[in-house]
PDB file of C-alpha atoms in Angstrom:
ATOM      1  CA  UNK A 154      91.805  75.990   7.214  1.00 36.00           C
ATOM      2  CA  UNK A 155      90.489  72.827   8.864  1.00 37.00           C
ATOM      3  CA  UNK A 156      86.784  72.297   8.911  1.00 39.00           C
ATOM      4  CA  UNK A 157      85.362  72.254  12.459  1.00 39.00           C
ATOM      5  CA  UNK A 158      83.316  69.122  13.080  1.00 40.00           C
ATOM      6  CA  UNK A 159      80.711  69.901  15.719  1.00 43.00           C
ATOM      7  CA  UNK A 160      80.062  67.224  18.307  1.00 43.00           C
ATOM      8  CA  UNK A 161      83.313  65.387  17.557  1.00 40.00           C
ATOM      9  CA  UNK A 162      85.773  65.072  20.430  1.00 42.00           C
ATOM     10  CA  UNK A 163      89.448  65.054  19.485  1.00 41.00           C
ATOM     11  CA  UNK A 164      92.052  63.679  21.867  1.00 47.00           C
ATOM     12  CA  UNK A 165      95.818  63.643  21.327  1.00 49.00           C
ATOM     13  CA  UNK A 166      97.400  60.295  20.544  1.00 60.00           C
ATOM     14  CA  UNK A 167      99.309  59.167  23.627  1.00 67.00           C
ATOM     15  CA  UNK A 168     101.126  56.123  22.250  1.00 70.00           C
ATOM     16  CA  UNK A 169     103.880  55.470  19.757  1.00 76.00           C
ATOM     17  CA  UNK A 170     103.600  55.180  15.989  1.00 83.00           C
ATOM     18  CA  UNK A 171     104.635  51.544  16.357  1.00 86.00           C
ATOM     19  CA  UNK A 172     101.677  50.866  18.638  1.00 87.00           C
ATOM     20  CA  UNK A 173      99.379  52.674  16.203  1.00 88.00           C
ATOM     21  CA  UNK A 174     100.693  50.549  13.328  1.00 90.00           C
ATOM     22  CA  UNK A 175     100.042  47.359  15.303  1.00 92.00           C
ATOM     23  CA  UNK A 176      96.533  48.525  16.162  1.00 92.00           C
ATOM     24  CA  UNK A 177      95.787  49.141  12.493  1.00 93.00           C
ATOM     25  CA  UNK A 178      97.219  45.739  11.571  1.00 92.00           C
ATOM     26  CA  UNK A 179      94.946  43.911  14.014  1.00 91.00           C
ATOM     27  CA  UNK A 180      92.012  46.083  12.994  1.00 92.00           C
ATOM     28  CA  UNK A 181      92.428  44.887   9.408  1.00 93.00           C
ATOM     29  CA  UNK A 182      92.443  41.318  10.703  1.00 92.00           C
ATOM     30  CA  UNK A 183      89.077  41.900  12.331  1.00 93.00           C
ATOM     31  CA  UNK A 184      90.209  41.753  15.979  1.00 93.00           C
ATOM     32  CA  UNK A 185      88.064  43.263  18.692  1.00 95.00           C
ATOM     33  CA  UNK A 186      89.919  46.390  19.816  1.00 95.00           C
ATOM     34  CA  UNK A 187      89.636  48.446  22.999  1.00 95.00           C
ATOM     35  CA  UNK A 188      88.210  51.947  22.717  1.00 93.00           C
ATOM     36  CA  UNK A 189      90.982  54.531  22.438  1.00 91.00           C
ATOM     37  CA  UNK A 190      89.907  56.230  25.682  1.00 93.00           C
ATOM     38  CA  UNK A 191      90.960  53.058  27.524  1.00 96.00           C
ATOM     39  CA  UNK A 192      94.594  53.682  26.551  1.00 96.00           C
ATOM     40  CA  UNK A 193      95.856  55.839  29.388  1.00 96.00           C
ATOM     41  CA  UNK A 194      97.755  59.087  28.948  1.00 96.00           C
ATOM     42  CA  UNK A 195     100.913  59.775  30.954  1.00 96.00           C
ATOM     43  CA  UNK A 196      98.976  62.297  33.040  1.00 97.00           C
ATOM     44  CA  UNK A 197      96.329  59.700  33.827  1.00 98.00           C
ATOM     45  CA  UNK A 198      98.944  57.080  34.651  1.00 98.00           C
ATOM     46  CA  UNK A 199     100.649  59.445  37.073  1.00 98.00           C
ATOM     47  CA  UNK A 200      97.360  59.862  38.952  1.00 98.00           C
ATOM     48  CA  UNK A 201      96.541  56.153  38.848  1.00 98.00           C
ATOM     49  CA  UNK A 202      99.976  55.274  40.234  1.00 98.00           C
ATOM     50  CA  UNK A 203      99.524  57.675  43.153  1.00 98.00           C
ATOM     51  CA  UNK A 204      96.169  56.082  43.948  1.00 98.00           C
ATOM     52  CA  UNK A 205      97.757  52.639  43.662  1.00 98.00           C
ATOM     53  CA  UNK A 206     100.512  53.557  46.132  1.00 98.00           C
ATOM     54  CA  UNK A 207      97.881  54.355  48.764  1.00 98.00           C
ATOM     55  CA  UNK A 208      95.940  51.186  47.953  1.00 98.00           C
ATOM     56  CA  UNK A 209      99.025  48.979  48.331  1.00 98.00           C
ATOM     57  CA  UNK A 210     100.088  50.727  51.532  1.00 98.00           C
ATOM     58  CA  UNK A 211      96.590  50.128  52.889  1.00 98.00           C
ATOM     59  CA  UNK A 212      96.838  46.391  52.207  1.00 98.00           C
ATOM     60  CA  UNK A 213     100.269  46.345  53.862  1.00 98.00           C
ATOM     61  CA  UNK A 214      98.712  48.058  56.884  1.00 98.00           C
ATOM     62  CA  UNK A 215      95.944  45.465  57.032  1.00 98.00           C
ATOM     63  CA  UNK A 216      98.497  42.656  56.679  1.00 98.00           C
ATOM     64  CA  UNK A 217     100.354  43.970  59.721  1.00 98.00           C
ATOM     65  CA  UNK A 218      97.233  44.331  61.871  1.00 98.00           C
ATOM     66  CA  UNK A 219      94.670  41.679  60.931  1.00 98.00           C
ATOM     67  CA  UNK A 220      94.287  39.121  63.714  1.00 98.00           C
ATOM     68  CA  UNK A 221      92.144  36.413  65.217  1.00 98.00           C
ATOM     69  CA  UNK A 222      89.240  37.755  67.282  1.00 98.00           C
ATOM     70  CA  UNK A 223      88.809  41.083  65.500  1.00 98.00           C
ATOM     71  CA  UNK A 224      85.499  41.881  63.866  1.00 98.00           C
ATOM     72  CA  UNK A 225      85.166  42.594  60.174  1.00 98.00           C
ATOM     73  CA  UNK A 226      83.743  45.968  61.234  1.00 98.00           C
ATOM     74  CA  UNK A 227      87.151  46.727  62.772  1.00 98.00           C
ATOM     75  CA  UNK A 228      88.757  46.020  59.390  1.00 98.00           C
ATOM     76  CA  UNK A 229      86.286  48.421  57.805  1.00 98.00           C
ATOM     77  CA  UNK A 230      87.190  51.093  60.365  1.00 98.00           C
ATOM     78  CA  UNK A 231      90.911  50.590  59.670  1.00 98.00           C
ATOM     79  CA  UNK A 232      90.309  50.960  55.941  1.00 98.00           C
ATOM     80  CA  UNK A 233      88.228  54.114  56.310  1.00 98.00           C
ATOM     81  CA  UNK A 234      90.669  55.808  58.681  1.00 98.00           C
ATOM     82  CA  UNK A 235      93.809  54.900  56.718  1.00 98.00           C
ATOM     83  CA  UNK A 236      92.295  55.967  53.412  1.00 98.00           C
ATOM     84  CA  UNK A 237      90.921  59.294  54.609  1.00 98.00           C
ATOM     85  CA  UNK A 238      94.140  60.016  56.539  1.00 98.00           C
ATOM     86  CA  UNK A 239      95.852  59.870  53.131  1.00 98.00           C
ATOM     87  CA  UNK A 240      93.367  62.368  51.640  1.00 98.00           C
ATOM     88  CA  UNK A 241      91.715  59.594  49.630  1.00 98.00           C
ATOM     89  CA  UNK A 242      88.265  58.009  49.473  1.00 98.00           C
ATOM     90  CA  UNK A 243      87.306  54.324  49.887  1.00 98.00           C
ATOM     91  CA  UNK A 244      85.788  53.550  46.474  1.00 98.00           C
ATOM     92  CA  UNK A 245      83.319  50.892  47.711  1.00 98.00           C
ATOM     93  CA  UNK A 246      81.620  53.236  50.198  1.00 98.00           C
ATOM     94  CA  UNK A 247      78.063  53.842  48.936  1.00 97.00           C
ATOM     95  CA  UNK A 248      78.998  52.528  45.486  1.00 98.00           C
ATOM     96  CA  UNK A 249      75.627  51.446  44.086  1.00 97.00           C
ATOM     97  CA  UNK A 250      74.442  51.349  47.681  1.00 97.00           C
ATOM     98  CA  UNK A 251      77.261  49.240  49.193  1.00 98.00           C
ATOM     99  CA  UNK A 252      77.251  50.322  52.856  1.00 98.00           C
ATOM    100  CA  UNK A 253      80.913  49.929  53.866  1.00 98.00           C
ATOM    101  CA  UNK A 254      84.447  50.923  52.854  1.00 98.00           C
ATOM    102  CA  UNK A 255      85.803  47.437  52.159  1.00 98.00           C
ATOM    103  CA  UNK A 256      84.680  43.926  51.224  1.00 98.00           C
ATOM    104  CA  UNK A 257      85.532  41.166  53.718  1.00 98.00           C
ATOM    105  CA  UNK A 258      84.751  37.664  52.457  1.00 98.00           C
ATOM    106  CA  UNK A 259      85.235  34.702  54.787  1.00 98.00           C
ATOM    107  CA  UNK A 260      85.425  30.984  53.877  1.00 98.00           C
ATOM    108  CA  UNK A 261      82.465  30.212  51.560  1.00 98.00           C
ATOM    109  CA  UNK A 262      81.865  33.895  50.786  1.00 98.00           C
ATOM    110  CA  UNK A 263      83.274  34.424  47.301  1.00 98.00           C
ATOM    111  CA  UNK A 264      83.256  38.239  47.285  1.00 98.00           C
ATOM    112  CA  UNK A 265      81.385  41.408  48.330  1.00 98.00           C
ATOM    113  CA  UNK A 266      81.100  40.365  51.962  1.00 98.00           C
ATOM    114  CA  UNK A 267      79.813  43.255  54.079  1.00 98.00           C
ATOM    115  CA  UNK A 268      81.758  43.995  57.308  1.00 98.00           C
ATOM    116  CA  UNK A 269      79.699  43.511  60.479  1.00 98.00           C
ATOM    117  CA  UNK A 270      80.167  44.331  64.157  1.00 98.00           C
ATOM    118  CA  UNK A 271      79.238  40.784  65.250  1.00 98.00           C
ATOM    119  CA  UNK A 272      81.240  38.908  62.602  1.00 98.00           C
ATOM    120  CA  UNK A 273      84.606  37.864  64.067  1.00 98.00           C
ATOM    121  CA  UNK A 274      87.701  36.290  62.554  1.00 98.00           C
ATOM    122  CA  UNK A 275      88.266  32.853  64.053  1.00 98.00           C
ATOM    123  CA  UNK A 276      91.136  30.404  63.924  1.00 98.00           C
ATOM    124  CA  UNK A 277      90.792  28.320  60.773  1.00 98.00           C
ATOM    125  CA  UNK A 278      89.183  31.076  58.679  1.00 98.00           C
ATOM    126  CA  UNK A 279      90.419  32.255  55.331  1.00 98.00           C
ATOM    127  CA  UNK A 280      89.369  35.810  54.485  1.00 98.00           C
ATOM    128  CA  UNK A 281      89.680  38.023  51.442  1.00 99.00           C
ATOM    129  CA  UNK A 282      90.073  41.756  52.070  1.00 98.00           C
ATOM    130  CA  UNK A 283      89.298  43.763  48.926  1.00 98.00           C
ATOM    131  CA  UNK A 284      90.218  47.454  48.987  1.00 98.00           C
ATOM    132  CA  UNK A 285      89.753  50.142  46.349  1.00 98.00           C
ATOM    133  CA  UNK A 286      90.920  53.735  46.539  1.00 98.00           C
ATOM    134  CA  UNK A 287      89.991  57.025  44.891  1.00 98.00           C
ATOM    135  CA  UNK A 288      92.749  59.636  45.001  1.00 98.00           C
ATOM    136  CA  UNK A 289      92.253  62.949  43.214  1.00 98.00           C
ATOM    137  CA  UNK A 290      89.714  61.287  40.948  1.00 98.00           C
ATOM    138  CA  UNK A 291      91.853  58.243  40.066  1.00 98.00           C
ATOM    139  CA  UNK A 292      90.967  54.669  41.033  1.00 98.00           C
ATOM    140  CA  UNK A 293      92.960  51.633  42.141  1.00 98.00           C
ATOM    141  CA  UNK A 294      91.898  48.169  43.271  1.00 98.00           C
ATOM    142  CA  UNK A 295      93.427  45.007  44.805  1.00 98.00           C
ATOM    143  CA  UNK A 296      92.748  42.247  47.320  1.00 98.00           C
ATOM    144  CA  UNK A 297      94.683  39.761  49.415  1.00 98.00           C
ATOM    145  CA  UNK A 298      93.855  36.552  51.236  1.00 98.00           C
ATOM    146  CA  UNK A 299      94.610  36.080  54.922  1.00 98.00           C
ATOM    147  CA  UNK A 300      94.756  32.823  56.871  1.00 98.00           C
ATOM    148  CA  UNK A 301      93.701  33.192  60.496  1.00 98.00           C
ATOM    149  CA  UNK A 302      95.288  31.012  63.187  1.00 98.00           C
ATOM    150  CA  UNK A 303      95.468  27.278  62.495  1.00 98.00           C
ATOM    151  CA  UNK A 304      94.115  26.781  58.980  1.00 98.00           C
ATOM    152  CA  UNK A 305      93.598  23.256  57.689  1.00 98.00           C
ATOM    153  CA  UNK A 306      95.872  22.115  54.832  1.00 98.00           C
ATOM    154  CA  UNK A 307      93.003  21.915  52.309  1.00 98.00           C
ATOM    155  CA  UNK A 308      92.208  25.600  52.766  1.00 98.00           C
ATOM    156  CA  UNK A 309      95.882  26.574  52.712  1.00 98.00           C
ATOM    157  CA  UNK A 310      96.305  24.789  49.397  1.00 98.00           C
ATOM    158  CA  UNK A 311      93.254  26.567  47.946  1.00 99.00           C
ATOM    159  CA  UNK A 312      94.688  29.950  48.949  1.00 98.00           C
ATOM    160  CA  UNK A 313      98.077  29.093  47.456  1.00 98.00           C
ATOM    161  CA  UNK A 314      96.734  27.774  44.160  1.00 99.00           C
ATOM    162  CA  UNK A 315      94.469  30.805  43.818  1.00 98.00           C
ATOM    163  CA  UNK A 316      97.484  33.088  44.206  1.00 98.00           C
ATOM    164  CA  UNK A 317      99.259  31.037  41.547  1.00 98.00           C
ATOM    165  CA  UNK A 318      96.215  31.496  39.290  1.00 98.00           C
ATOM    166  CA  UNK A 319      96.429  35.266  39.752  1.00 98.00           C
ATOM    167  CA  UNK A 320     100.152  35.249  38.972  1.00 98.00           C
ATOM    168  CA  UNK A 321      99.666  33.051  35.901  1.00 98.00           C
ATOM    169  CA  UNK A 322      96.945  35.405  34.684  1.00 98.00           C
ATOM    170  CA  UNK A 323      99.243  38.399  35.122  1.00 98.00           C
ATOM    171  CA  UNK A 324     101.991  36.684  33.117  1.00 98.00           C
ATOM    172  CA  UNK A 325      99.500  35.959  30.318  1.00 98.00           C
ATOM    173  CA  UNK A 326      98.439  39.626  30.149  1.00 98.00           C
ATOM    174  CA  UNK A 327     100.865  40.768  27.482  1.00 97.00           C
ATOM    175  CA  UNK A 328     100.539  43.302  24.666  1.00 97.00           C
ATOM    176  CA  UNK A 329      98.939  41.918  21.497  1.00 97.00           C
ATOM    177  CA  UNK A 330      97.634  38.816  23.258  1.00 98.00           C
ATOM    178  CA  UNK A 331      93.876  38.331  23.799  1.00 98.00           C
ATOM    179  CA  UNK A 332      91.834  38.524  26.970  1.00 98.00           C
ATOM    180  CA  UNK A 333      90.857  34.899  26.392  1.00 98.00           C
ATOM    181  CA  UNK A 334      94.523  33.950  26.869  1.00 98.00           C
ATOM    182  CA  UNK A 335      94.337  35.201  30.465  1.00 98.00           C
ATOM    183  CA  UNK A 336      91.162  33.274  31.248  1.00 98.00           C
ATOM    184  CA  UNK A 337      92.413  30.075  29.621  1.00 98.00           C
ATOM    185  CA  UNK A 338      95.682  30.116  31.571  1.00 98.00           C
ATOM    186  CA  UNK A 339      93.872  30.652  34.881  1.00 98.00           C
ATOM    187  CA  UNK A 340      91.233  28.014  34.180  1.00 98.00           C
ATOM    188  CA  UNK A 341      93.807  25.404  33.195  1.00 98.00           C
ATOM    189  CA  UNK A 342      95.802  25.845  36.398  1.00 98.00           C
ATOM    190  CA  UNK A 343      92.734  25.854  38.647  1.00 98.00           C
ATOM    191  CA  UNK A 344      91.193  22.753  37.082  1.00 98.00           C
ATOM    192  CA  UNK A 345      94.533  20.925  36.993  1.00 98.00           C
ATOM    193  CA  UNK A 346      94.546  21.291  40.778  1.00 98.00           C
ATOM    194  CA  UNK A 347      90.969  20.074  41.186  1.00 98.00           C
ATOM    195  CA  UNK A 348      89.303  23.459  41.646  1.00 98.00           C
ATOM    196  CA  UNK A 349      86.719  25.441  39.696  1.00 98.00           C
ATOM    197  CA  UNK A 350      86.681  29.037  38.452  1.00 98.00           C
ATOM    198  CA  UNK A 351      83.754  31.302  39.316  1.00 98.00           C
ATOM    199  CA  UNK A 352      82.144  32.366  36.044  1.00 98.00           C
ATOM    200  CA  UNK A 353      79.548  34.890  37.167  1.00 98.00           C
ATOM    201  CA  UNK A 354      82.118  37.516  38.230  1.00 98.00           C
ATOM    202  CA  UNK A 355      85.238  38.848  36.549  1.00 98.00           C
ATOM    203  CA  UNK A 356      88.042  41.378  36.529  1.00 98.00           C
ATOM    204  CA  UNK A 357      87.524  44.778  34.947  1.00 98.00           C
ATOM    205  CA  UNK A 358      89.060  47.932  33.607  1.00 98.00           C
ATOM    206  CA  UNK A 359      89.817  50.486  36.328  1.00 98.00           C
ATOM    207  CA  UNK A 360      91.615  53.797  36.648  1.00 98.00           C
ATOM    208  CA  UNK A 361      89.387  56.628  35.480  1.00 98.00           C
ATOM    209  CA  UNK A 362      86.291  54.902  36.833  1.00 98.00           C
ATOM    210  CA  UNK A 363      85.813  52.153  39.422  1.00 98.00           C
ATOM    211  CA  UNK A 364      84.556  49.701  36.809  1.00 98.00           C
ATOM    212  CA  UNK A 365      85.262  50.177  33.111  1.00 97.00           C
ATOM    213  CA  UNK A 366      85.715  48.070  30.032  1.00 97.00           C
ATOM    214  CA  UNK A 367      86.949  45.472  29.454  1.00 98.00           C
ATOM    215  CA  UNK A 368      85.501  42.565  31.399  1.00 98.00           C
ATOM    216  CA  UNK A 369      88.395  40.236  32.238  1.00 98.00           C
ATOM    217  CA  UNK A 370      87.031  36.717  32.623  1.00 98.00           C
ATOM    218  CA  UNK A 371      89.040  34.083  34.463  1.00 98.00           C
ATOM    219  CA  UNK A 372      88.057  31.225  32.177  1.00 98.00           C
ATOM    220  CA  UNK A 373      88.029  31.001  28.423  1.00 97.00           C
ATOM    221  CA  UNK A 374      89.745  30.005  25.225  1.00 98.00           C
ATOM    222  CA  UNK A 375      93.076  31.181  23.891  1.00 98.00           C
ATOM    223  CA  UNK A 376      93.035  33.460  20.888  1.00 97.00           C
ATOM    224  CA  UNK A 377      89.598  34.880  21.666  1.00 97.00           C
ATOM    225  CA  UNK A 378      88.296  38.102  23.150  1.00 97.00           C
ATOM    226  CA  UNK A 379      89.500  41.683  23.004  1.00 98.00           C
ATOM    227  CA  UNK A 380      93.043  42.464  21.907  1.00 98.00           C
ATOM    228  CA  UNK A 381      95.304  43.552  24.786  1.00 98.00           C
ATOM    229  CA  UNK A 382      96.902  46.884  23.874  1.00 97.00           C
ATOM    230  CA  UNK A 383      99.600  48.967  25.621  1.00 97.00           C
ATOM    231  CA  UNK A 384      98.050  51.626  27.841  1.00 97.00           C
ATOM    232  CA  UNK A 385      95.178  49.506  29.174  1.00 98.00           C
ATOM    233  CA  UNK A 386      94.723  49.193  32.956  1.00 98.00           C
ATOM    234  CA  UNK A 387      92.617  46.402  34.420  1.00 98.00           C
ATOM    235  CA  UNK A 388      92.340  43.923  37.270  1.00 98.00           C
ATOM    236  CA  UNK A 389      93.030  40.215  37.315  1.00 98.00           C
ATOM    237  CA  UNK A 390      91.179  38.734  40.295  1.00 98.00           C
ATOM    238  CA  UNK A 391      90.345  35.036  39.956  1.00 98.00           C
ATOM    239  CA  UNK A 392      87.795  33.605  42.368  1.00 98.00           C
ATOM    240  CA  UNK A 393      88.587  29.915  42.780  1.00 99.00           C
ATOM    241  CA  UNK A 394      86.231  27.469  44.509  1.00 98.00           C
ATOM    242  CA  UNK A 395      87.104  24.240  46.253  1.00 98.00           C
ATOM    243  CA  UNK A 396      83.927  22.673  44.852  1.00 98.00           C
ATOM    244  CA  UNK A 397      81.470  23.750  42.175  1.00 98.00           C
ATOM    245  CA  UNK A 398      81.836  27.081  40.366  1.00 98.00           C
ATOM    246  CA  UNK A 399      78.150  27.840  41.058  1.00 98.00           C
ATOM    247  CA  UNK A 400      77.422  30.826  43.326  1.00 98.00           C
ATOM    248  CA  UNK A 401      74.447  32.772  44.645  1.00 98.00           C
ATOM    249  CA  UNK A 402      73.797  36.234  46.094  1.00 98.00           C
ATOM    250  CA  UNK A 403      72.536  36.372  49.674  1.00 97.00           C
ATOM    251  CA  UNK A 404      69.091  37.972  49.348  1.00 95.00           C
ATOM    252  CA  UNK A 405      69.289  39.262  52.926  1.00 94.00           C
ATOM    253  CA  UNK A 406      71.713  42.012  51.892  1.00 96.00           C
ATOM    254  CA  UNK A 407      71.740  41.816  48.091  1.00 97.00           C
ATOM    255  CA  UNK A 408      75.544  41.866  47.948  1.00 98.00           C
ATOM    256  CA  UNK A 409      77.237  38.871  49.556  1.00 98.00           C
ATOM    257  CA  UNK A 410      78.190  36.238  46.966  1.00 98.00           C
ATOM    258  CA  UNK A 411      78.512  32.704  48.363  1.00 98.00           C
ATOM    259  CA  UNK A 412      79.440  29.309  46.962  1.00 98.00           C
ATOM    260  CA  UNK A 413      76.349  27.275  46.156  1.00 98.00           C
ATOM    261  CA  UNK A 414      77.713  24.130  47.833  1.00 98.00           C
ATOM    262  CA  UNK A 415      79.045  25.859  50.959  1.00 98.00           C
ATOM    263  CA  UNK A 416      82.675  24.932  50.254  1.00 98.00           C
ATOM    264  CA  UNK A 417      85.455  27.524  50.613  1.00 98.00           C
ATOM    265  CA  UNK A 418      86.474  30.042  47.977  1.00 98.00           C
ATOM    266  CA  UNK A 419      89.585  32.209  47.619  1.00 99.00           C
ATOM    267  CA  UNK A 420      90.538  35.291  45.612  1.00 98.00           C
ATOM    268  CA  UNK A 421      93.666  37.334  44.930  1.00 98.00           C
ATOM    269  CA  UNK A 422      93.515  40.558  42.926  1.00 98.00           C
ATOM    270  CA  UNK A 423      96.085  42.713  41.182  1.00 98.00           C
ATOM    271  CA  UNK A 424      95.700  45.791  38.988  1.00 98.00           C
ATOM    272  CA  UNK A 425      98.056  46.002  36.022  1.00 98.00           C
ATOM    273  CA  UNK A 426      99.122  48.376  33.259  1.00 98.00           C
ATOM    274  CA  UNK A 427      99.855  46.889  29.846  1.00 98.00           C
ATOM    275  CA  UNK A 428     103.158  48.237  28.520  1.00 97.00           C
ATOM    276  CA  UNK A 429     104.776  47.911  25.097  1.00 94.00           C
ATOM    277  CA  UNK A 430     106.972  45.035  26.289  1.00 94.00           C
ATOM    278  CA  UNK A 431     104.876  43.353  28.998  1.00 95.00           C
ATOM    279  CA  UNK A 432     102.992  44.745  31.980  1.00 98.00           C
ATOM    280  CA  UNK A 433     103.481  46.692  35.168  1.00 98.00           C
ATOM    281  CA  UNK A 434     101.821  45.573  38.383  1.00 98.00           C
ATOM    282  CA  UNK A 435     100.237  48.670  39.918  1.00 98.00           C
ATOM    283  CA  UNK A 436      98.643  47.061  42.984  1.00 97.00           C
ATOM    284  CA  UNK A 437      98.804  43.600  44.555  1.00 94.00           C
TER     285      UNK A 437
END
């Protein structure tokens, strides 16, 4: 008879013996490992994928309807209605006091821009729309950039290079690599193109909660940081500035993050699942 250990929570192993052997190998080498609860079960992944389908469909809906002259409050209304019509919940709404269902960040706003009735999209703007969805208790997260009307070439290039940074980061997110590999790859591409990487904000684990471990920084050094293990789900969402990487939070609302020098910033975000032979993009 097995001895019952009070207060100890047992969970079934949801990954292969080969993965377990690799984990033990890297543990012996002293690598920083993710907690086992961050390795998703098939049941969890099924729920996360359903949430992600709604999140991606929402971004497609925004892509088809965003336009010059609309207010950011209209975007918020679209997000709320689409999400609730799909029996889901906008994750940002009232999260730690955030007052809206979506983040809309224009030009020099890096992230967490709050939609407003008197803030309108104008020709020449670049805007990030960041949506997150809760469906039956499972979370998903992604953002896209939009260029409104006639956008100057310098801004267009920033948006394009930022998307390339996101894609490079996704390609670097492979099983048995390190989180520092992702950050290093993104930083190298951004700086090669004359841009800087925001350092005060990062990607994050997501799926069972809105924000979980690990932090996924978009700068760094190869071969450092937590080991990337099959079953992890997290975002890669580089924020790339045209000028300095320094940012500040607007004290008027306590949320809006802006570039310190007033130059534009861009961001693209995907949520991925680490698999045994690479990764699966869940949202983009």
